[in-house]
XYZ file of C-alpha atoms in Angstrom:
574
model
C -22.576 57.699 -13.049
C -21.741 57.330 -9.978
C -19.201 59.251 -8.218
C -15.530 58.299 -6.532
C -15.577 58.288 -3.370
C -12.477 60.945 -3.090
C -10.918 62.664 -0.234
C -13.106 65.378 -0.035
C -16.174 63.267 -0.103
C -18.389 64.375 3.643
C -17.096 61.272 6.497
C -21.106 60.808 7.278
C -21.375 59.742 3.754
C -18.033 57.772 3.574
C -19.385 56.444 7.172
C -22.681 55.326 5.678
C -20.838 53.830 2.474
C -18.663 52.667 4.724
C -21.501 50.555 6.828
C -22.930 48.912 4.021
C -19.314 46.868 2.500
C -15.377 47.370 3.833
C -14.965 47.713 -0.126
C -16.632 50.098 -3.005
C -16.485 50.943 -6.516
C -13.667 48.642 -6.892
C -14.248 48.372 -10.894
C -14.565 52.302 -11.203
C -11.235 52.679 -8.529
C -9.909 50.136 -11.101
C -11.604 52.363 -14.422
C -10.521 55.513 -13.205
C -6.381 54.401 -13.150
C -6.544 52.180 -16.419
C -8.209 55.429 -18.806
C -5.888 57.884 -16.755
C -2.557 55.637 -17.777
C -4.210 54.939 -21.255
C -4.579 58.460 -21.795
C -1.313 59.862 -20.561
C 0.345 56.653 -22.766
C 0.921 55.126 -19.225
C 2.454 58.746 -17.310
C 0.063 59.298 -15.520
C -0.341 63.004 -14.119
C 0.738 62.892 -9.883
C -2.062 65.870 -9.869
C -4.629 63.840 -10.431
C -6.595 63.459 -7.010
C -8.820 60.368 -7.916
C -6.335 58.917 -9.868
C -4.401 59.073 -6.683
C -6.761 57.876 -4.776
C -7.758 55.311 -6.761
C -4.135 54.352 -6.552
C -3.826 53.978 -2.261
C -8.013 51.966 -2.268
C -6.627 49.548 -5.147
C -2.740 49.046 -3.789
C -4.805 48.414 -0.555
C -7.594 45.563 -1.809
C -5.643 43.959 -4.140
C -2.522 43.751 -1.586
C 0.095 45.182 -4.425
C 2.502 47.944 -4.305
C 2.045 51.308 -7.059
C 4.238 49.796 -10.062
C 2.108 46.197 -10.175
C -1.474 48.659 -9.360
C -0.710 49.575 -12.842
C 0.222 46.340 -14.697
C -2.578 45.429 -13.130
C -5.026 47.450 -13.852
C -3.920 48.191 -17.217
C -4.424 44.104 -18.021
C -7.465 43.802 -16.746
C -8.862 46.759 -19.042
C -7.035 44.848 -21.919
C -8.497 41.964 -21.233
C -12.046 42.909 -21.637
C -11.284 45.467 -24.028
C -10.295 42.314 -26.191
C -13.526 40.110 -24.986
C -11.701 37.835 -22.541
C -8.979 36.411 -24.880
C -5.591 35.870 -23.877
C -3.151 38.639 -23.911
C 0.564 39.125 -23.322
C 2.085 41.780 -21.010
C 3.284 43.804 -24.084
C -0.352 44.277 -24.775
C 0.162 47.507 -22.471
C 1.928 49.212 -24.713
C 0.040 48.883 -27.316
C -2.925 50.326 -25.150
C -1.159 52.585 -24.126
C 0.551 53.890 -27.383
C 3.875 54.115 -24.943
C 7.668 52.874 -25.809
C 7.781 48.810 -24.622
C 10.235 49.862 -23.259
C 8.930 51.704 -20.654
C 6.612 48.777 -19.979
C 10.005 46.497 -19.984
C 11.149 48.217 -17.159
C 8.623 47.498 -14.930
C 8.520 43.387 -16.318
C 9.638 42.104 -13.314
C 6.888 43.596 -11.202
C 4.361 40.929 -13.312
C 6.265 38.216 -11.116
C 4.017 39.164 -7.734
C 0.737 39.456 -9.937
C 0.907 35.973 -10.371
C 2.689 34.372 -7.841
C -0.604 36.018 -5.615
C -2.864 34.627 -8.341
C -4.446 37.598 -9.339
C -3.794 37.413 -13.340
C -3.270 33.980 -14.625
C -1.099 32.027 -17.413
C -3.014 30.324 -20.442
C -2.566 28.162 -23.137
C -2.127 31.143 -26.704
C -4.715 31.855 -28.467
C -4.888 30.425 -32.080
C -1.150 29.426 -32.805
C 0.357 32.084 -31.344
C 3.806 31.037 -30.306
C 6.747 32.792 -29.071
C 4.794 34.838 -25.596
C 3.279 33.979 -22.632
C -0.579 34.705 -22.425
C -2.648 35.960 -19.682
C -5.930 35.786 -19.010
C -7.853 37.195 -15.725
C -9.199 34.430 -13.445
C -12.939 34.761 -12.901
C -13.161 34.006 -9.367
C -11.371 38.040 -9.178
C -13.463 39.183 -12.042
C -16.452 37.743 -9.664
C -14.766 39.489 -6.230
C -14.104 42.566 -8.024
C -17.336 43.400 -9.780
C -19.086 42.380 -6.460
C -17.020 44.824 -4.648
C -15.803 41.917 -2.089
C -11.790 40.422 -0.826
C -10.618 38.068 -3.093
C -10.572 34.467 -1.670
C -6.497 33.607 -2.983
C -6.687 31.511 -0.181
C -10.457 29.928 -1.499
C -9.294 30.003 -5.099
C -6.029 28.211 -4.021
C -7.242 25.371 -1.976
C -9.879 24.047 -5.373
C -6.867 24.024 -6.596
C -5.524 20.539 -7.114
C -1.861 18.906 -8.009
C -4.123 17.661 -11.193
C -4.368 21.286 -11.902
C -0.657 21.503 -10.835
C 0.640 18.705 -13.375
C -2.117 20.263 -15.840
C -0.794 23.481 -16.193
C 2.747 22.437 -15.697
C 2.122 19.963 -18.523
C 1.375 22.796 -20.819
C 3.315 25.044 -19.466
C 6.429 22.567 -20.383
C 4.865 21.680 -23.734
C 5.033 25.023 -25.072
C 8.746 26.066 -23.582
C 10.363 25.983 -26.539
C 7.974 27.445 -28.300
C 7.226 30.723 -26.053
C 11.747 30.491 -26.721
C 11.434 30.120 -21.920
C 15.083 29.085 -20.981
C 15.216 26.542 -18.683
C 15.883 28.830 -15.740
C 12.994 30.877 -16.903
C 10.985 27.716 -16.605
C 11.647 26.178 -13.015
C 11.306 29.743 -12.156
C 7.722 29.852 -13.014
C 6.808 25.676 -11.953
C 8.193 27.182 -8.330
C 5.976 29.958 -7.843
C 3.145 27.511 -9.246
C 4.677 25.593 -6.675
C 3.766 27.876 -3.713
C -0.175 27.091 -4.806
C -0.125 22.807 -3.950
C 0.584 22.788 -0.061
C -0.043 18.729 -0.740
C 4.195 18.848 -2.384
C 5.898 20.027 0.438
C 6.855 17.033 1.220
C 8.081 16.470 -2.732
C 9.873 19.874 -2.381
C 12.186 19.063 0.202
C 12.456 15.446 -1.224
C 13.203 16.471 -4.100
C 15.487 19.897 -2.763
C 16.261 20.744 -6.859
C 13.870 22.200 -8.996
C 15.344 20.481 -12.186
C 14.902 17.330 -11.026
C 11.431 18.034 -9.809
C 10.338 19.856 -13.602
C 11.187 16.396 -14.684
C 9.342 14.257 -12.167
C 5.878 16.234 -13.283
C 7.156 16.440 -16.665
C 6.544 12.753 -16.345
C 3.515 12.733 -14.028
C 2.112 15.071 -16.478
C 2.308 12.092 -19.221
C 1.394 8.730 -17.095
C -1.493 10.575 -15.338
C -3.115 13.512 -17.382
C -1.776 11.687 -20.691
C -1.902 8.064 -20.112
C 1.292 7.532 -22.373
C 4.271 5.668 -20.225
C 6.580 6.190 -23.112
C 9.859 7.762 -22.461
C 10.297 9.237 -25.695
C 7.240 11.271 -25.803
C 8.702 13.094 -21.722
C 9.425 16.623 -23.255
C 12.626 17.818 -20.514
C 14.105 14.154 -22.135
C 14.485 14.847 -25.683
C 14.047 18.231 -25.728
C 16.511 19.791 -23.891
C 17.853 23.335 -24.525
C 20.884 21.855 -25.960
C 22.357 18.592 -27.012
C 25.309 18.206 -24.138
C 22.608 18.783 -21.742
C 20.343 16.097 -23.735
C 22.687 13.627 -23.833
C 23.576 14.263 -20.457
C 20.184 13.312 -19.796
C 19.281 10.414 -21.406
C 22.157 8.282 -20.751
C 21.512 9.414 -17.111
C 18.148 7.813 -16.976
C 19.105 5.164 -19.082
C 21.710 3.721 -16.330
C 19.374 4.962 -13.682
C 21.360 7.584 -12.231
C 19.726 10.237 -12.287
C 18.124 11.646 -9.266
C 14.554 10.386 -9.843
C 15.738 6.368 -10.435
C 18.283 7.172 -6.876
C 15.636 9.052 -4.808
C 13.250 5.703 -5.737
C 10.773 8.008 -7.442
C 10.605 6.360 -11.101
C 11.051 2.903 -12.340
C 11.544 1.388 -16.154
C 8.151 -0.971 -16.796
C 9.784 -2.333 -20.152
C 13.869 -1.391 -21.221
C 15.269 -0.378 -24.090
C 16.991 2.381 -25.100
C 15.113 6.096 -25.358
C 13.230 5.873 -28.049
C 11.709 2.156 -26.953
C 11.325 2.504 -23.253
C 8.000 2.539 -20.973
C 8.158 4.208 -17.503
C 6.345 4.581 -14.695
C 6.464 6.224 -10.945
C 6.885 4.447 -7.646
C 4.654 4.051 -5.074
C 6.655 7.018 -3.096
C 6.180 9.430 -5.887
C 2.162 8.716 -6.286
C 2.662 9.167 -1.920
C 4.412 11.961 -2.323
C 2.344 13.690 -5.350
C -1.330 12.565 -4.470
C -1.149 12.032 -0.754
C -3.584 9.391 0.051
C -4.984 9.258 -2.906
C -1.930 7.538 -4.450
C -3.213 4.345 -3.012
C -5.051 4.423 -6.260
C -2.407 4.841 -7.959
C -1.162 1.884 -6.988
C -3.911 -0.552 -6.933
C -4.372 -0.149 -10.212
C -0.780 -0.415 -11.108
C -1.079 -3.986 -9.504
C -4.245 -5.441 -10.853
C -2.539 -7.406 -13.183
C -0.355 -9.069 -10.668
C -3.591 -9.713 -7.982
C -5.881 -12.193 -7.446
C -8.646 -11.570 -5.655
C -10.084 -13.911 -3.463
C -13.800 -12.847 -4.399
C -12.609 -13.969 -7.545
C -11.283 -17.662 -6.870
C -13.379 -20.935 -7.000
C -14.036 -23.374 -4.220
C -12.554 -26.170 -4.858
C -12.448 -29.819 -3.085
C -8.744 -30.834 -2.426
C -7.720 -34.380 -1.225
C -4.658 -34.375 1.279
C -2.322 -37.930 2.739
C -2.834 -37.364 6.303
C -0.282 -35.508 7.323
C -0.278 -32.912 4.502
C -3.502 -32.956 5.401
C -2.752 -32.052 9.179
C 0.152 -29.619 8.672
C -2.450 -27.677 6.325
C -5.161 -27.948 8.252
C -2.784 -25.847 10.632
C -1.539 -23.212 8.658
C -5.300 -22.378 7.230
C -6.090 -21.823 10.073
C -2.948 -19.498 11.075
C -3.651 -17.689 8.432
C -7.273 -16.932 9.295
C -7.563 -12.741 10.012
C -7.795 -13.144 14.140
C -5.470 -16.227 14.038
C -2.549 -14.328 12.107
C -2.508 -11.124 14.205
C -2.311 -12.941 17.618
C 0.560 -15.313 15.982
C 2.729 -11.662 14.438
C 1.260 -9.947 18.459
C 2.890 -12.632 19.744
C 5.702 -13.718 17.954
C 6.898 -9.917 17.616
C 6.586 -9.785 21.809
C 9.645 -12.356 21.676
C 11.471 -11.024 19.217
C 11.111 -12.368 16.919
C 9.836 -12.322 13.007
C 6.696 -11.871 12.518
C 6.675 -12.557 8.749
C 4.838 -16.197 8.045
C 6.626 -17.632 5.016
C 5.880 -20.909 3.598
C 7.340 -23.625 1.005
C 4.930 -26.055 -0.820
C 7.189 -28.459 -3.082
C 6.378 -31.715 -4.481
C 5.823 -34.009 -7.379
C 4.324 -31.726 -10.275
C 0.026 -31.580 -10.226
C -0.062 -32.881 -6.847
C -1.658 -29.608 -5.220
C 0.214 -26.727 -4.327
C -0.324 -23.920 -6.239
C -3.724 -24.844 -6.103
C -3.993 -25.140 -2.386
C -2.671 -21.897 -2.175
C -5.424 -20.203 -4.077
C -7.957 -21.895 -1.814
C -5.903 -20.625 1.484
C -6.629 -17.269 -0.009
C -9.954 -17.928 -0.614
C -10.963 -19.062 3.052
C -8.839 -16.733 4.876
C -10.544 -14.029 2.547
C -7.222 -12.921 1.812
C -5.594 -10.991 -2.332
C -3.309 -12.967 -3.304
C -0.090 -10.663 -5.148
C 1.531 -13.330 -7.265
C 4.901 -12.731 -9.072
C 5.728 -13.272 -12.514
C 9.163 -14.692 -12.364
C 10.043 -14.387 -15.952
C 9.286 -11.106 -15.712
C 12.028 -9.942 -13.078
C 14.665 -11.682 -15.693
C 16.885 -8.636 -16.868
C 19.187 -8.810 -19.903
C 19.808 -5.001 -18.853
C 22.852 -4.656 -16.448
C 20.773 -3.940 -12.419
C 16.792 -4.346 -13.740
C 16.970 -7.412 -12.594
C 18.128 -6.349 -8.334
C 15.474 -3.059 -9.288
C 12.680 -5.070 -10.641
C 13.114 -8.025 -7.070
C 13.475 -4.673 -4.295
C 10.324 -2.717 -6.314
C 8.696 -6.437 -6.280
C 9.002 -6.484 -1.904
C 8.688 -2.307 -1.610
C 5.067 -2.315 -3.519
C 3.638 -5.921 -1.007
C 4.960 -3.753 1.439
C 3.332 -0.881 0.536
C -0.250 -3.416 0.113
C 0.496 -4.288 3.280
C 1.074 -0.694 5.636
C -1.934 0.854 3.201
C -3.925 -3.256 3.870
C -3.389 -1.961 7.978
C -3.768 0.942 7.911
C -7.742 0.943 5.834
C -8.324 -2.206 8.161
C -7.982 -5.076 5.825
C -5.895 -8.052 5.355
C -2.735 -8.079 3.715
C -2.124 -10.700 0.587
C -0.147 -13.345 -0.062
C 2.453 -13.054 -1.812
C 3.081 -16.205 -3.858
C 6.066 -16.861 -5.469
C 5.248 -19.980 -7.899
C 7.564 -22.163 -9.290
C 10.172 -20.336 -7.617
C 13.219 -22.507 -8.715
C 14.331 -19.952 -10.599
C 14.957 -18.019 -7.973
C 15.571 -20.007 -4.878
C 17.969 -22.455 -6.182
C 20.802 -23.246 -5.709
C 23.199 -19.630 -6.066
C 26.171 -21.008 -8.994
C 29.698 -20.258 -9.774
C 30.122 -16.674 -10.835
C 31.128 -16.762 -15.051
C 29.823 -13.738 -16.208
C 27.384 -11.090 -15.546
C 24.450 -12.898 -15.356
C 25.508 -14.819 -12.771
C 26.264 -11.625 -10.797
C 22.414 -10.570 -11.016
C 20.776 -14.129 -10.785
C 22.964 -14.001 -7.286
C 22.510 -10.765 -6.251
C 18.813 -11.297 -6.838
C 18.999 -14.039 -4.722
C 20.806 -12.081 -1.931
C 18.111 -9.495 -2.248
C 15.513 -12.000 -1.222
C 17.454 -13.169 1.476
C 17.914 -9.869 2.865
C 14.330 -9.032 2.331
C 12.833 -12.051 4.420
C 14.998 -11.080 7.612
C 12.703 -8.503 8.224
C 9.286 -9.778 6.352
C 6.532 -9.197 8.158
C 3.321 -10.571 5.840
C 2.317 -13.988 3.972
C 5.273 -15.645 1.503
C 4.228 -19.031 0.079
C 6.301 -20.369 -2.639
C 5.665 -23.527 -4.496
C 8.310 -26.054 -6.241
C 8.859 -29.196 -8.108
C 12.778 -29.424 -7.579
C 13.230 -28.408 -3.825
C 16.879 -29.896 -4.594
C 18.008 -27.924 -5.706
C 16.842 -25.535 -3.216
C 19.437 -23.531 -1.597
C 20.011 -24.393 2.162
C 19.908 -20.408 3.250
C 16.378 -19.986 1.296
C 15.435 -22.695 3.444
C 15.983 -22.344 6.492
C 14.182 -18.904 5.900
C 11.192 -20.835 5.382
C 9.098 -21.649 8.625
C 6.561 -24.165 7.301
C 8.136 -26.696 4.761
C 5.274 -28.817 3.309
C 5.834 -31.715 1.104
C 2.815 -32.698 -1.363
C 3.277 -36.245 -1.424
C 0.896 -38.213 -4.731
C -2.153 -38.977 -4.032
C -2.550 -42.736 -2.883
C -5.742 -45.352 -4.527
C -8.298 -44.035 -1.848
C -6.842 -40.304 -2.588
C -7.289 -40.912 -6.251
C -10.479 -42.223 -5.918
C -12.095 -39.445 -3.983
C -9.898 -37.685 -7.033
C -12.166 -38.852 -9.925
C -15.913 -39.390 -7.798
C -15.501 -35.348 -7.059
C -14.613 -34.503 -10.879
C -16.873 -35.989 -11.930
C -20.303 -37.013 -9.749
C -21.943 -38.973 -12.351
C -19.299 -41.799 -12.098
C -19.952 -45.016 -9.873
C -17.346 -45.827 -7.074
C -16.165 -48.864 -8.661
C -15.849 -47.514 -11.948
C -13.429 -44.358 -10.114
C -12.037 -46.762 -8.058
C -10.864 -49.156 -11.036
C -9.666 -46.211 -12.785
C -7.523 -44.885 -9.420
C -5.891 -48.512 -9.381
C -5.641 -48.170 -13.386
C -3.643 -44.836 -13.831
C -1.862 -44.034 -11.382
C -2.124 -40.350 -12.089
C -2.194 -37.272 -10.174
C -5.431 -34.531 -9.447
C -3.438 -32.017 -11.762
C -3.691 -35.192 -14.846
C -6.632 -35.727 -13.363
C -8.072 -32.333 -14.200
C -6.977 -32.497 -17.897
C -8.820 -35.965 -18.331
C -12.259 -34.056 -17.198
C -11.901 -30.717 -19.731
C -10.887 -33.190 -22.097
C -14.302 -34.754 -21.365
C -16.215 -31.607 -21.423
C -14.874 -30.730 -24.562
C -16.218 -33.616 -26.272
C -19.676 -33.266 -24.532
C -20.063 -29.631 -26.318
C -18.427 -31.482 -29.812
C -20.859 -34.119 -29.635
C -23.628 -33.771 -27.286
C -22.856 -36.715 -26.220
C -22.474 -38.069 -22.028
C -18.880 -38.902 -20.625
C -18.895 -42.846 -20.843
C -16.229 -45.216 -19.007
C -14.716 -46.301 -22.237
C -13.797 -42.926 -23.036
C -12.969 -41.668 -19.900
C -10.219 -44.830 -20.435
C -9.129 -43.917 -24.111
C -8.455 -40.385 -22.806
C -6.529 -41.468 -19.820
C -4.191 -43.512 -21.775
C -3.255 -40.957 -24.580
C -2.747 -38.599 -21.648
C 0.829 -39.483 -20.769
C 3.515 -39.196 -23.443
C 5.285 -42.581 -21.955
C 4.092 -44.950 -23.157
C 4.373 -47.108 -20.232
C 0.478 -46.235 -18.957
C -0.423 -49.155 -15.987
C 0.505 -48.324 -12.079
C 3.402 -46.454 -13.516
C 5.274 -44.157 -10.119
C 5.782 -41.139 -13.621
C 5.858 -37.311 -12.672
C 3.233 -35.428 -12.509
C 1.516 -32.685 -15.426
C 1.541 -29.574 -14.003
C -0.151 -27.616 -11.263
């Protein structure tokens, strides 16, 4: 066996070894220290020069103090005695056959070793509970075996936010089984935070470790476990005592908890703690994941996004006045023109956003015009679900409205950063939120008015593209009317336009038949589209092509009112 270098080793031999490597015999230094501690029952002989020399070498190599070197060497030895299975701190006493109180007296030194990443906490073996378990990281073992410096910084560089959330989630899940107080839990999390530089901004924004721990618990559930159920989060439902648990639960339901007040979490569905679901806000994703947070934001709002690439081109027909107005608007939202328009408006100190109102009879093509505008300008649509903005819970409708604009503004911000086109914000059938504000008779009226005030305030500093459609323009609040730059009324199609719509939808139709149908039935484009769908269904069922007689039959049953011909009834919904 190779001798360990000592103080009595000739200088020439020392220099020769130093040329080969700055470090040598590290594993043997550890072996000397471990053997002495084991043989002396953790009361080492200070006259043992090899032991003292090895301790000094390891103090320099590991960057630890003497007591920490004792702990590390013993845990390193025990770890390999048990075939690299997780060990506890008290395995030191078992291995050295000493009084456990001797080991307990220097337990605080363990934190310094953990801080340096020389040992790491891990899941317990089998069903063991009640204590923390540790392992020696593989990169530490390999560095020691190769007599190389331990690359803690390099190892931390590979330790990302997902690793961190997984580790925090594991510790939180095992907190009660391991009999960790909240204080001990928070201390562990703060130590782990030092390894993740990316969350420095989060720590500054959310200085209370208890609040951060809860945010990590929620992020672990959502990102790692894909579970948004509020009842599944440990720090909300398994707190240390009943009073703390009730206090936390109440602040969550009331949305007074700092995570809500600082716009880091939000309800997706709200009820009691047991039946609510929760999500992180765009701000939280950004603080936790940096640029990667954008992928979560996009994924979260997929259900509200209509991609321009998925919109089918469709020929639309307008009156002369509508055609002129819409051509101007279509031209304005094209990328190059829109940028110029916004720059010019900003130079003049005017609002750079473009807000548009499409109003008129149902079925006249308002919604489809928005889709075709998006298709032509290659812009996606962020579609607002008006019904989802309503809520029976106090304050939730206001929160959803604010979240809606925050999400859209963030989408625009991300699009500009990445050189993409900002989307169109579509309020379809917007009567429910843009209508005349009502007198306050109860909580619902107050909530509706509060939502409208939020929208009005957002429109004042709006910098994107918003289009609202409505069939009930008479109900529009004057305050909203002033905030729309373009207000375009969609007229009922006249005879010539109705003829073109019939010809476009049924190309095989004779021009004379198309004109006859247009003259006989005062239909909107939406109603004609309904007839076409019924014809296609009949063709699938019977295998026969449509006849003019069948078309007339479907036309006669399209409206509920018995008055069919030349009527000026309202139109079907878009």
